[in-house]
Structure formats: C-alpha cells, structure tokens
PDB file of C-alpha atoms in Angstrom:
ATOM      1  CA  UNK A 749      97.575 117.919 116.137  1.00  0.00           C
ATOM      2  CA  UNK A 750      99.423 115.050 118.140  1.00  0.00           C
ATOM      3  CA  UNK A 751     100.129 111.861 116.640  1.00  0.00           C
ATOM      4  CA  UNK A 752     100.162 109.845 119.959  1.00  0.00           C
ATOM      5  CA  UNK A 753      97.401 109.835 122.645  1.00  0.00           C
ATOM      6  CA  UNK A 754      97.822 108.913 126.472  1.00  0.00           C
ATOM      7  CA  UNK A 755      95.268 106.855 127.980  1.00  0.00           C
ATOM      8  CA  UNK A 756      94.693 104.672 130.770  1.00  0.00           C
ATOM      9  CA  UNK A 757      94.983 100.427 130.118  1.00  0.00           C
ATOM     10  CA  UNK A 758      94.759  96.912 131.650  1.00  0.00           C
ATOM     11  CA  UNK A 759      97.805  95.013 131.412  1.00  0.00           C
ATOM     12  CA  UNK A 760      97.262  91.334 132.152  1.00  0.00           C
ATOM     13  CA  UNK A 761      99.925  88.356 132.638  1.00  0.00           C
ATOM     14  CA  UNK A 762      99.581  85.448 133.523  1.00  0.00           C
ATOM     15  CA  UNK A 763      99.212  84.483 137.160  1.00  0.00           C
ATOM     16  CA  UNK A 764      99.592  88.325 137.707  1.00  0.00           C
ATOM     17  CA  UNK A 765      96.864  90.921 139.304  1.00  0.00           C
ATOM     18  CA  UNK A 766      95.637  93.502 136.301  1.00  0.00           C
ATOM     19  CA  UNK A 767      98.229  96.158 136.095  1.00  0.00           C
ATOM     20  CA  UNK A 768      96.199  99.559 134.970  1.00  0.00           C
ATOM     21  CA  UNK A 769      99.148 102.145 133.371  1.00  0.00           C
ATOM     22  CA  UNK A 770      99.112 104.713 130.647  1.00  0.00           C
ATOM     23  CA  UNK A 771     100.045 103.670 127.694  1.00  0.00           C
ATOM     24  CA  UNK A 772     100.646 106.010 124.591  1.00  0.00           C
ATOM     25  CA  UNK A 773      98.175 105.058 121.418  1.00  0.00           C
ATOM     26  CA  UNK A 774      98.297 106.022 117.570  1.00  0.00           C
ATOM     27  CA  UNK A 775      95.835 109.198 116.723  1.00  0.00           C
ATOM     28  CA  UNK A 776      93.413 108.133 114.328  1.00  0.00           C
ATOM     29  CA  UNK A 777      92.084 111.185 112.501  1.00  0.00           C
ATOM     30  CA  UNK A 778      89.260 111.242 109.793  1.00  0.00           C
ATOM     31  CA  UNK A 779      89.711 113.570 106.839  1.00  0.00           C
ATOM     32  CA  UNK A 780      87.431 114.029 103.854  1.00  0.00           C
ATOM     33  CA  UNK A 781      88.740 115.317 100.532  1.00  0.00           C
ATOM     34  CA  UNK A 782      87.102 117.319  98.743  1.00  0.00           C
ATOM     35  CA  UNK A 783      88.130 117.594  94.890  1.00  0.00           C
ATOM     36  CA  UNK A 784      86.881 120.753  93.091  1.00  0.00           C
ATOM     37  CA  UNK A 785      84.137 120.913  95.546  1.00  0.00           C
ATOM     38  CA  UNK A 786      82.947 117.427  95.270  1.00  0.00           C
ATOM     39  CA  UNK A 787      83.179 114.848  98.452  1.00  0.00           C
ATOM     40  CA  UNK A 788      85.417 112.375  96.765  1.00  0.00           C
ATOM     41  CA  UNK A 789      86.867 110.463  99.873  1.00  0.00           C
ATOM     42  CA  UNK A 790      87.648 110.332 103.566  1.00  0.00           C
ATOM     43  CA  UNK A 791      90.404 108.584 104.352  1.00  0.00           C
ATOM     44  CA  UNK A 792      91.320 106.854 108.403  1.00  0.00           C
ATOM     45  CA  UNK A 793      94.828 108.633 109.245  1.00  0.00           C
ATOM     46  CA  UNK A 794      97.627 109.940 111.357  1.00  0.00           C
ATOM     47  CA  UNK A 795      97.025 113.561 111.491  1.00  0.00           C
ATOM     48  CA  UNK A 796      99.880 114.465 110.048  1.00  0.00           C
ATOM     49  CA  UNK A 797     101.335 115.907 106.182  1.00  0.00           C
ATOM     50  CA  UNK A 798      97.614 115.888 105.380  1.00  0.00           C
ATOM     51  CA  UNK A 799      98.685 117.981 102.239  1.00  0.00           C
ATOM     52  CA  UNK A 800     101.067 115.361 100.858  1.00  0.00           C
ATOM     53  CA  UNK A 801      98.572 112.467 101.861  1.00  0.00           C
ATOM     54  CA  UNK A 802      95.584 114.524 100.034  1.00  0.00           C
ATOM     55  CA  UNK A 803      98.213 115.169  96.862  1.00  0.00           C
ATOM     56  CA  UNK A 804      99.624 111.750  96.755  1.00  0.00           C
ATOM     57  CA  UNK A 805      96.195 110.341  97.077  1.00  0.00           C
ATOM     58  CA  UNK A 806      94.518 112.404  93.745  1.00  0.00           C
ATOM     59  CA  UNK A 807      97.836 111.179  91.741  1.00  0.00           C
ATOM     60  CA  UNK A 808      97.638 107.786  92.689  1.00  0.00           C
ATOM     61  CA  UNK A 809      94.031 107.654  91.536  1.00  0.00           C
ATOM     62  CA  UNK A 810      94.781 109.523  88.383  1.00  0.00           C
ATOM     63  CA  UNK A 811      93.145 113.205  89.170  1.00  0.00           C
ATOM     64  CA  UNK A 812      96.364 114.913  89.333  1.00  0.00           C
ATOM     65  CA  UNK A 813      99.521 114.165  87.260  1.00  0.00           C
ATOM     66  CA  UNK A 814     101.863 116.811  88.923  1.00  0.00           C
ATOM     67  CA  UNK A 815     101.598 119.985  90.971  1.00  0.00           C
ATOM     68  CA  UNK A 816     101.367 122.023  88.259  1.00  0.00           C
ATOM     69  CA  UNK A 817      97.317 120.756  87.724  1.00  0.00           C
ATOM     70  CA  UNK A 818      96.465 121.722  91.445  1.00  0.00           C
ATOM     71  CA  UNK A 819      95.452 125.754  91.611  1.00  0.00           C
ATOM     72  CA  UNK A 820      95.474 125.746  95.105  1.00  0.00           C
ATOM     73  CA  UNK A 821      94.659 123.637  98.494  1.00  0.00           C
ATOM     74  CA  UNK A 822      92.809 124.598 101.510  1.00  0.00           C
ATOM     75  CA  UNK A 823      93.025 122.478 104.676  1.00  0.00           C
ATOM     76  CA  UNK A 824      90.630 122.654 107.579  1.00  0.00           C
ATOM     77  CA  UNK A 825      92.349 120.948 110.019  1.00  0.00           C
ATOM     78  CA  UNK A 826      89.638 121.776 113.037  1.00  0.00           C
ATOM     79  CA  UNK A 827      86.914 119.967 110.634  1.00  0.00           C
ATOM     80  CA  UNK A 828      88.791 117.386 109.137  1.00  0.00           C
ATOM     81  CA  UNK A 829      88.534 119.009 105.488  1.00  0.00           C
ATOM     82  CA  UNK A 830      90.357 119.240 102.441  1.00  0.00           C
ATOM     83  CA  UNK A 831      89.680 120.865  99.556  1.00  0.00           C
ATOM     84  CA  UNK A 832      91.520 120.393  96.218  1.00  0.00           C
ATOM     85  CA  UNK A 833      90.969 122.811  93.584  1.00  0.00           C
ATOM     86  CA  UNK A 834      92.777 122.219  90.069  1.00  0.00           C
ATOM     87  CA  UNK A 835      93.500 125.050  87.299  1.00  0.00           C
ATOM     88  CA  UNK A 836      91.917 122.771  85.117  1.00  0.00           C
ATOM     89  CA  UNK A 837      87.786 121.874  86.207  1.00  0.00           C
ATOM     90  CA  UNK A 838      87.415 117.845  86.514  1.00  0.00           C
ATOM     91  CA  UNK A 839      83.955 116.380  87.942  1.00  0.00           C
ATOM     92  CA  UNK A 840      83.689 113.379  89.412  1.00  0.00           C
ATOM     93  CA  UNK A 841      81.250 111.392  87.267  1.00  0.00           C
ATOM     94  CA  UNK A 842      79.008 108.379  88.189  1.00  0.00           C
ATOM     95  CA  UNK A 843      80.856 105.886  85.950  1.00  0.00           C
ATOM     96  CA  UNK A 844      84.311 106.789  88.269  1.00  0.00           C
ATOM     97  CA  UNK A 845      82.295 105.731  91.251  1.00  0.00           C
ATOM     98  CA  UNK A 846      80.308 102.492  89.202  1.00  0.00           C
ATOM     99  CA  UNK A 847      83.988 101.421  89.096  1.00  0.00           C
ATOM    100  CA  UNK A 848      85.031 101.630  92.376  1.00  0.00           C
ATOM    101  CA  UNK A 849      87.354  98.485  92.998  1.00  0.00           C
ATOM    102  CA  UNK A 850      87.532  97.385  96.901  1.00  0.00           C
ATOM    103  CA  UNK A 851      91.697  96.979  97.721  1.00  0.00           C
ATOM    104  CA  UNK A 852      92.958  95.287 100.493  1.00  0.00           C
ATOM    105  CA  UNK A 853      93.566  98.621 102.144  1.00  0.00           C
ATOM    106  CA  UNK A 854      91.181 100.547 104.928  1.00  0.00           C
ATOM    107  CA  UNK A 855      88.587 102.764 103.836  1.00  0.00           C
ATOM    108  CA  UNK A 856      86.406 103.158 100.956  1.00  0.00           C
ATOM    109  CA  UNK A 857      89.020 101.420  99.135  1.00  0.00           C
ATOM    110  CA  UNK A 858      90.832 102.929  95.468  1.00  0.00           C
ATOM    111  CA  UNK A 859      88.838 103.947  92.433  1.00  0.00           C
ATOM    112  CA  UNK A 860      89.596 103.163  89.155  1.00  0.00           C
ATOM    113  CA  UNK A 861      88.264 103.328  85.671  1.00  0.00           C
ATOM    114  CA  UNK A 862      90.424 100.805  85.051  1.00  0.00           C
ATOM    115  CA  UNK A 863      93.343  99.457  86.076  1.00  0.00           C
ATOM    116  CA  UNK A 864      95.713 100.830  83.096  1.00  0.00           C
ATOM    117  CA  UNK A 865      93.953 104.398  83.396  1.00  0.00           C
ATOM    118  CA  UNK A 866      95.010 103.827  87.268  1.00  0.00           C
ATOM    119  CA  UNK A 867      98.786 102.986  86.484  1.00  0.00           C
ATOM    120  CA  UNK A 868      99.607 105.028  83.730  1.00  0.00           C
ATOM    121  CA  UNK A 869     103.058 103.678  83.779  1.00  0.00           C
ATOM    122  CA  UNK A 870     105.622 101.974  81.436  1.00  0.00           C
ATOM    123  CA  UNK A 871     107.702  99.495  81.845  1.00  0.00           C
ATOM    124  CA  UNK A 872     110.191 100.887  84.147  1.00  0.00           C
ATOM    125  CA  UNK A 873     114.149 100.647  82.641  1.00  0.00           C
ATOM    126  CA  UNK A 874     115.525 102.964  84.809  1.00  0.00           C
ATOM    127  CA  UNK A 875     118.861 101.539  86.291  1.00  0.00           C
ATOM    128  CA  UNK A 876     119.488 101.244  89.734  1.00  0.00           C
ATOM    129  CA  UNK A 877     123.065  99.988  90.942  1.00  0.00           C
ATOM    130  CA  UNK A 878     122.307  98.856  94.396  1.00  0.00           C
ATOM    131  CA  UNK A 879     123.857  95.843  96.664  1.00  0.00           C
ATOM    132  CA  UNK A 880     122.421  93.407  99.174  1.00  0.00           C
ATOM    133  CA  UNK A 881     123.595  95.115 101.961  1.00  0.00           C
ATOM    134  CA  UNK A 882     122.374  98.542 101.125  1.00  0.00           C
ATOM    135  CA  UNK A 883     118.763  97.026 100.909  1.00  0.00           C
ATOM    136  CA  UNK A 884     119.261  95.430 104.794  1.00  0.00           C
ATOM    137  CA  UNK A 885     121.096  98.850 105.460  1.00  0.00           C
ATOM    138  CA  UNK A 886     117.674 100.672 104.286  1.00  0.00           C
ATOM    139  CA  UNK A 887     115.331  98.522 106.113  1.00  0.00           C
ATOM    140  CA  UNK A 888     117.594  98.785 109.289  1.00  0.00           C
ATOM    141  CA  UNK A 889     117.258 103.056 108.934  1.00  0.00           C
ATOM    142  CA  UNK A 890     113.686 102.945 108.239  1.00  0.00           C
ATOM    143  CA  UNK A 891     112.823 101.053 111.515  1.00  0.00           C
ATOM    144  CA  UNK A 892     115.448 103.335 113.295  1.00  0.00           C
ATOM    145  CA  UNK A 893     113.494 106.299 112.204  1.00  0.00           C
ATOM    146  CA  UNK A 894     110.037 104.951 113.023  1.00  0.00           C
ATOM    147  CA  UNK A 895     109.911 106.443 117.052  1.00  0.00           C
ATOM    148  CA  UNK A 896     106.087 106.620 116.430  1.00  0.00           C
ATOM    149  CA  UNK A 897     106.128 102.680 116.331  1.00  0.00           C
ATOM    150  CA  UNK A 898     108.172 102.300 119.233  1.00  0.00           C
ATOM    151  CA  UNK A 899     105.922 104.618 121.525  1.00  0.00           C
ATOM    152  CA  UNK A 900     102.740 102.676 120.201  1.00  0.00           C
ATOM    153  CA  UNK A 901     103.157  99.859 117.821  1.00  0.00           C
ATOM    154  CA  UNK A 902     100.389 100.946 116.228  1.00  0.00           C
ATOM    155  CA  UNK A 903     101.300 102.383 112.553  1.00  0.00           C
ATOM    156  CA  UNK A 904     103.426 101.731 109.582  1.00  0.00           C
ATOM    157  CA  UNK A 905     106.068 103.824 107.578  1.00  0.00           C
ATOM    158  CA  UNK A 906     107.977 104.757 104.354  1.00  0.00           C
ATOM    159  CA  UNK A 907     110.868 106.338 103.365  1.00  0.00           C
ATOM    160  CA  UNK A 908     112.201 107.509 100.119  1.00  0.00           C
ATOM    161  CA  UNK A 909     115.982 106.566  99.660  1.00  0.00           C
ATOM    162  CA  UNK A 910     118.757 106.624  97.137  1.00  0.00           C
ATOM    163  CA  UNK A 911     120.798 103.514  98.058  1.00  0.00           C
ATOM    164  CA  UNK A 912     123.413 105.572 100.316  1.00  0.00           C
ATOM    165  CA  UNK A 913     120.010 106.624 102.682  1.00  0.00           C
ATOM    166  CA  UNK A 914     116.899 107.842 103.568  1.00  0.00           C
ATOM    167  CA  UNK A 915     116.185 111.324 101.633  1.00  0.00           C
ATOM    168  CA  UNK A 916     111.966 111.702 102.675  1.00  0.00           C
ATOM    169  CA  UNK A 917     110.637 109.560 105.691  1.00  0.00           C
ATOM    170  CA  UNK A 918     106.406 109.759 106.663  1.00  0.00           C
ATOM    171  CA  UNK A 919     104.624 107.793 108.699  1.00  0.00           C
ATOM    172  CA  UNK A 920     100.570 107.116 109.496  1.00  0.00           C
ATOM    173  CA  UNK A 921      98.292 104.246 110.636  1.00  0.00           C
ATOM    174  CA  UNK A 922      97.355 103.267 107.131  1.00  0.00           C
ATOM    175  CA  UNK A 923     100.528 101.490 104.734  1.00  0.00           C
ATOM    176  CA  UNK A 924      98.510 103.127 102.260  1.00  0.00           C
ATOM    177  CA  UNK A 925      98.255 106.168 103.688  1.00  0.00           C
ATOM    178  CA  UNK A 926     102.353 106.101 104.680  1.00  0.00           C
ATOM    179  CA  UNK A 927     103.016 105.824 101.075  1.00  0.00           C
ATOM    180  CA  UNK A 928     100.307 108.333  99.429  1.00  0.00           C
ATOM    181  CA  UNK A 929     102.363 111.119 101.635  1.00  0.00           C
ATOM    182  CA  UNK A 930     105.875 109.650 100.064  1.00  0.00           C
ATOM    183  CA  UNK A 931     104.080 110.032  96.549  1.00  0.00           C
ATOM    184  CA  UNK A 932     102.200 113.389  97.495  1.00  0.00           C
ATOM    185  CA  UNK A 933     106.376 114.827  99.065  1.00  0.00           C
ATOM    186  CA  UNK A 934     107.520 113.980  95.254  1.00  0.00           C
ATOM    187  CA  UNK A 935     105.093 115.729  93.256  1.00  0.00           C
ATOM    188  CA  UNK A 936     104.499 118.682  95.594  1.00  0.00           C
ATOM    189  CA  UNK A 937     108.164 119.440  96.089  1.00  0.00           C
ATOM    190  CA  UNK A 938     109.342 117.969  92.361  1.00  0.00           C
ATOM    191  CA  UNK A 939     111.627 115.519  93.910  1.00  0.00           C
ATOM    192  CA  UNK A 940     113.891 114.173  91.321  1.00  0.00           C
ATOM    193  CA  UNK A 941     113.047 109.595  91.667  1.00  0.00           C
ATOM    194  CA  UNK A 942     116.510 109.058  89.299  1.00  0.00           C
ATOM    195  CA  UNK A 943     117.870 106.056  91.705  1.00  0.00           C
ATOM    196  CA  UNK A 944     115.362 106.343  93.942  1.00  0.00           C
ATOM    197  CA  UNK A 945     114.242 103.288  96.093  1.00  0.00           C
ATOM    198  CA  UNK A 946     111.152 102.564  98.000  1.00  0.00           C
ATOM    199  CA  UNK A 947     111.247 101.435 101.405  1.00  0.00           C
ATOM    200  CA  UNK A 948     108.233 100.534 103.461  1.00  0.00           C
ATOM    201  CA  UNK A 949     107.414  98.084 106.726  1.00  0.00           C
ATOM    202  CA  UNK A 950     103.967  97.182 105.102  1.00  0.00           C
ATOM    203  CA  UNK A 951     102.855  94.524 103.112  1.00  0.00           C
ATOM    204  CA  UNK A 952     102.938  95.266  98.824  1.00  0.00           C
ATOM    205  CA  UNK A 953      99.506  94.817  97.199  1.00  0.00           C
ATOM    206  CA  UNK A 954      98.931  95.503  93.861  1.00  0.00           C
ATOM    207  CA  UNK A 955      97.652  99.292  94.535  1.00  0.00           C
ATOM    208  CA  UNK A 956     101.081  99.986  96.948  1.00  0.00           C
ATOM    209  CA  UNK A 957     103.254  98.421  93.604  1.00  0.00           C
ATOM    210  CA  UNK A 958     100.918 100.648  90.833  1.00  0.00           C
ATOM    211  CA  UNK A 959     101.106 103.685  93.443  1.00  0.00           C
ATOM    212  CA  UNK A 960     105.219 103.367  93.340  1.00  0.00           C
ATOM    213  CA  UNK A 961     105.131 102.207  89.213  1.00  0.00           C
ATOM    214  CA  UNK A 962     103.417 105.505  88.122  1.00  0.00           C
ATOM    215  CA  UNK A 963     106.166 107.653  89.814  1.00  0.00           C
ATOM    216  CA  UNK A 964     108.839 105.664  87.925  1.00  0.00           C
ATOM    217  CA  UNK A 965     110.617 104.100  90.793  1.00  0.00           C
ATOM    218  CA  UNK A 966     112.494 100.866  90.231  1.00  0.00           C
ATOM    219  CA  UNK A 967     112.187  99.587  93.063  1.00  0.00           C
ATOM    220  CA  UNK A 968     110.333  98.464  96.520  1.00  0.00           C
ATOM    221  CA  UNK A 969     112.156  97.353  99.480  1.00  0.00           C
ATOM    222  CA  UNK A 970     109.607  96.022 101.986  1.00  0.00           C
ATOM    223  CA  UNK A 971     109.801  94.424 105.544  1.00  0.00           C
ATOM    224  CA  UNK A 972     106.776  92.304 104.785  1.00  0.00           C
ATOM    225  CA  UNK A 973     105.533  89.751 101.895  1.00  0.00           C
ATOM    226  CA  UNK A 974     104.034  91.249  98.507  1.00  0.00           C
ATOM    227  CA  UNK A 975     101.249  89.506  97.297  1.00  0.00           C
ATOM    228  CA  UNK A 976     101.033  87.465  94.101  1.00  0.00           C
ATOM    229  CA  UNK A 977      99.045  89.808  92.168  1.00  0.00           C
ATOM    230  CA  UNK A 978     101.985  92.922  93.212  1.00  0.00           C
ATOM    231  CA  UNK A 979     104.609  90.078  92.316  1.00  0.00           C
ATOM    232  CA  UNK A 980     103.269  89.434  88.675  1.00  0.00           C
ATOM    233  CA  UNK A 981     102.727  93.299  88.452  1.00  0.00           C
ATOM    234  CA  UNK A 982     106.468  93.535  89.037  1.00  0.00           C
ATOM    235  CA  UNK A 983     107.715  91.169  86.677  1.00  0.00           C
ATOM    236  CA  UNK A 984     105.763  92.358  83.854  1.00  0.00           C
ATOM    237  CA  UNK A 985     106.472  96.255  84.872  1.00  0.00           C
ATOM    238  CA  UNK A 986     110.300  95.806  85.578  1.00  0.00           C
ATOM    239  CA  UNK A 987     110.121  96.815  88.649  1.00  0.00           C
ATOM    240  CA  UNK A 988     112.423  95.230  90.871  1.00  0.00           C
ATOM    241  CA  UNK A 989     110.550  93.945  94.479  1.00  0.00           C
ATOM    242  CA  UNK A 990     112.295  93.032  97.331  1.00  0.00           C
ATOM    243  CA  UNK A 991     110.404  91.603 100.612  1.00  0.00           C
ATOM    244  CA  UNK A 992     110.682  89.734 104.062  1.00  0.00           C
ATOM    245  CA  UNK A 993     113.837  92.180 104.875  1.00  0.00           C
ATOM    246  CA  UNK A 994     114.806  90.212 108.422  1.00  0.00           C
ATOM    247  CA  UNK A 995     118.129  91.183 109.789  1.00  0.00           C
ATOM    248  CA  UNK A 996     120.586  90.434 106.723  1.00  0.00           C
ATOM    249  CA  UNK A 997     118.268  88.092 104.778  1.00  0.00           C
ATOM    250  CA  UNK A 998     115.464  88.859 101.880  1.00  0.00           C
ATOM    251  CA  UNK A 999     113.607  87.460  99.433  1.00  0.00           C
ATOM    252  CA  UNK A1000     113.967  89.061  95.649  1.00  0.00           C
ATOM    253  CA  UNK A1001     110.648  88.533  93.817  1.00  0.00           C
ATOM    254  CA  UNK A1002     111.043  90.693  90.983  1.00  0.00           C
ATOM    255  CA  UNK A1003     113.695  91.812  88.903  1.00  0.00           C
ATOM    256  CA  UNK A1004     116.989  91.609  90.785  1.00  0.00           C
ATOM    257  CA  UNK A1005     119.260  92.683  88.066  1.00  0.00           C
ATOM    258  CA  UNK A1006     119.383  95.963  89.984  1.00  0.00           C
ATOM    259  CA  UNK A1007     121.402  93.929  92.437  1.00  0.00           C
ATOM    260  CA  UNK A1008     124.837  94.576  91.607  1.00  0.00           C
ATOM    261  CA  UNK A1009     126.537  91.516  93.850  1.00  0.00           C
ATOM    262  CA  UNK A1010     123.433  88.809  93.731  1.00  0.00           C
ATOM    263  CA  UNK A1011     123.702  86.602  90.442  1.00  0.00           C
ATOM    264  CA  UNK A1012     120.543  85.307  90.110  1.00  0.00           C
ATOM    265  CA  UNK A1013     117.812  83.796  87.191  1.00  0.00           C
ATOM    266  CA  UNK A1014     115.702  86.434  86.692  1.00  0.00           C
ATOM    267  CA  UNK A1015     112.072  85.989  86.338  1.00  0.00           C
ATOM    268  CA  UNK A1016     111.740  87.958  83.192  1.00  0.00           C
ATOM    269  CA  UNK A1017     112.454  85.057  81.372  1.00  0.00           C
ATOM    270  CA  UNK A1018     109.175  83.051  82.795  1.00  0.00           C
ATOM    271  CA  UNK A1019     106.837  83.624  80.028  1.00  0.00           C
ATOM    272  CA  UNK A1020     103.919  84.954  80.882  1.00  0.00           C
ATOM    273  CA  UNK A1021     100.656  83.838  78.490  1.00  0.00           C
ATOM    274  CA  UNK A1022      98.690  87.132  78.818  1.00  0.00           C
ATOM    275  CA  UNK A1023      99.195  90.627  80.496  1.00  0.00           C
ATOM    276  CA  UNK A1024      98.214  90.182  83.583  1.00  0.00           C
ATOM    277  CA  UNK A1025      96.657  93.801  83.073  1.00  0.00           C
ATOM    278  CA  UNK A1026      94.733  92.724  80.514  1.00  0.00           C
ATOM    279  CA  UNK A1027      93.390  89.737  82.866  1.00  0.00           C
ATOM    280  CA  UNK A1028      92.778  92.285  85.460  1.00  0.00           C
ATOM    281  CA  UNK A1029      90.327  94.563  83.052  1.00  0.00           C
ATOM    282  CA  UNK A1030      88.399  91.788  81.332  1.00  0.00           C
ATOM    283  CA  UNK A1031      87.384  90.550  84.813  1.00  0.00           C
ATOM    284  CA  UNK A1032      86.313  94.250  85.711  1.00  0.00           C
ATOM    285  CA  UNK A1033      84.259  93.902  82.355  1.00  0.00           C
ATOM    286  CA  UNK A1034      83.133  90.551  82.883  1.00  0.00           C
ATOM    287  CA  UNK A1035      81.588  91.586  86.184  1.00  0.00           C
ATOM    288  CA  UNK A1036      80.179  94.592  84.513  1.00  0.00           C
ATOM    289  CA  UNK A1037      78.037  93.309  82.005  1.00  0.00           C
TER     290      UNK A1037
END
C-alpha cells in the first residue's frame, strides 16, 4: 500500500489568483489489533511495517516482553486487521481498560495498569561514549533520510543509531506510531540496544521516554522539546535526553555524562522529594477511589 497520495489543491498567495496543482499527501490508514482474538486497539497510521508497529505497540503496553511470547501474527492488510496470537493465552480484562490513561498522542490513547507495570524498567547505567557533534550529526541523517517529509510534510520519523549512524530508520504520521515500529524492529529481529541511541523529529512525552526506557536505551536525541513530566522521568531513570537539535546547537535535559566533550552539572544531583512514579500512581489512585 502507498504511503503518499496525489490529489488535486488550492494554493493561495497573496495578491495572487488560486493556483489548483497536485500535491502529494501522507496515507492515513486505520488498523485494528486484535490480541488473542480480542479488539484491543486501532491505531491512525502510515501503512507501512504494520508488523513492527503492532509488535512494538503490545511491548510498549506490557503484553509482550520479547518475540519469543508471540506464537504467530496474521495481517489483513485489505481489512485493516491484525491479529496477535501469543504461546502463552492473556485476556484483556475490564480493570486494563478501567485504567486506560489518555496520552498526549492520537488515538485511543496508552493503557496502563499503572505506570510502573507500563515501564518495567530500571534505572538505566548503560554507558554511552558519544560527543556533541555526533548528536547534530544524527539529527542531520535522520532528516536526510526522511523523503516521505519532503514529498508531504505531513509525518514524523525515528531512527535507531549507534553514535557512528543510523542502523534502523521508520517513519508514519503518528511520533508514536514512528517509534512503536523502532521498538517492534528490536524485539522482532533481537537487535542488540548496547550503545544504542534514539533519534526522533517528534516531541518526548512521558509515554515516547517509558516506550525507549523499557528497551534499555540510554538515550533520546530529539529535534523537538520533551515535556516536563519526560524530563523528570529522565533524571530519575538515567536516561540521558537531548532536545531542540537546530543546526549545531541543543539543549541537554537529562543526564549528559554520556557526553564525552560537554562538562556540565548534571541534574542528578537536584534532589528530588518523591519518585515522581510514585506521584504519578497515587494520582491514578486518587482519581480512582
């Protein structure tokens, strides 16, 4: 299925007569997952890698841990359909939907039990030896690679790099999407994340930071700004978050030991009163009782 579509628009300047022309627009497919025969989601995409998007989808939310749990996947592309079988029977239960928390994403939005049963990650102390100008060299390849932006300006992507370069690249309408088929490439092919780096042109919110923590990564590179909830996520986690990539400037947020030629005082030492995880689940309680 194409990613772009060709259709017929109204160009208007100022002072100017309306200029109709073809312009080429981002595909935006529906697909519904189905997981061990239960409707769990359908998700807004680019039609494209729907196998890694389904994959990295279940793992982010906590169904899958690795490929070994999935017993097989059947995709109906005609339909929109996918349907996720694992060795192992899980149901969906009513208390998984009860706690359905509404991101900042498109969509029905992630579910969680909670938001540690959601991460399942440590803090992350894997070293990364990386320097500023690999992180603007990253950014630079990522938008080099991104041709589907340049025909429509219409979707975002993410790349999987060691600091040298890009080693997986996807792309899709939704940043969520762009990076659920980066996670769903790593656990379907058993990509080894040992200095790994993610790159992305979206913005990092707390679910894009957790989806990137439970993989073990060290670090984000992003072309946009994190939010302050991702930011405090980092700090706590160790993972090292780097945003507003412009040209040969960025801002470190999180964590930039990993830096090798930036001296800087790291925010680990700002004391933080109580886990902001902890904070995060009591309010999910508080709102539940």
């Amino acid at each position: 299925m194409d990613k772009t579509e060709e259709l017929e628009v109204i160009r208007i300047k100022d002072g100017e007569e309306p200029d109709p022309f073809d312009d080429q627009l981002a595909v935006e497919y529906p697909v519904t997952i189905f997981f061990n025969d239960q409707e769990l989601v359908t998700l807004l995409c680019t039609p494209t890698y729907l196998e890694e998007l389904a994959i990295g989808f279940l793992n982010s939310e906590g169904m899958i841990r690795s490929y070994d749990d999935i017993a097989s996947v059947e995709l109906d592309s005609e339909k929109g359909l996918i349907y996720v079988k694992t060795k192992k029977k899980k149901a969906l239960t009513e208390k998984l939907f009860a706690k359905r928390t509404i991101t900042s994403g498109c969509g029905k939005g992630t579910i969680f039990y909670n938001v540690l049963d959601s991460m399942r990650a440590n803090k992350i102390e894997r070293p990364l030896d990386i320097t500023s100008e690999q992180v603007t060299s990253l950014m630079t390849e990522l938008q080099q690679n991104s041709m589907m932006f340049k025909e429509t300006g219409g979707n975002h992507a993410s790349s999987l790099c060691d600091p040298t370069g890009m080693v997986v690249y996807h792309e899709d309408i939704g940043r969520h999407n762009a990076v659920d088929k980066i996670v769903g490439h790593c656990v379907k092919h058993n990509i080894n994340i040992e200095n790994k780096v993610l790159v992305t042109s979206g913005r990092v919110s707390s679910e894009i930071l957790l989806k990137v923590a439970k993989l073990d990564i060290p670090m984000i590179i992003s072309k946009s700004a994190p939010t302050t909830l991702s930011v405090r996520l980092a700090r706590e986690l160790g993972l090292t978050l780097v945003g507003f990539v412009r040209g040969r400037r960025f801002n470190i947020y999180a964590n930039g030991w990993r830096l090798t030629d930036v001296h800087v005082t790291d925010h680990d030492s700002i004391k933080i009163k109580e886990s902001i995880l902890d904070e995060i689940n009591k309010q999910v309680e508080d709102k539940e009782e």
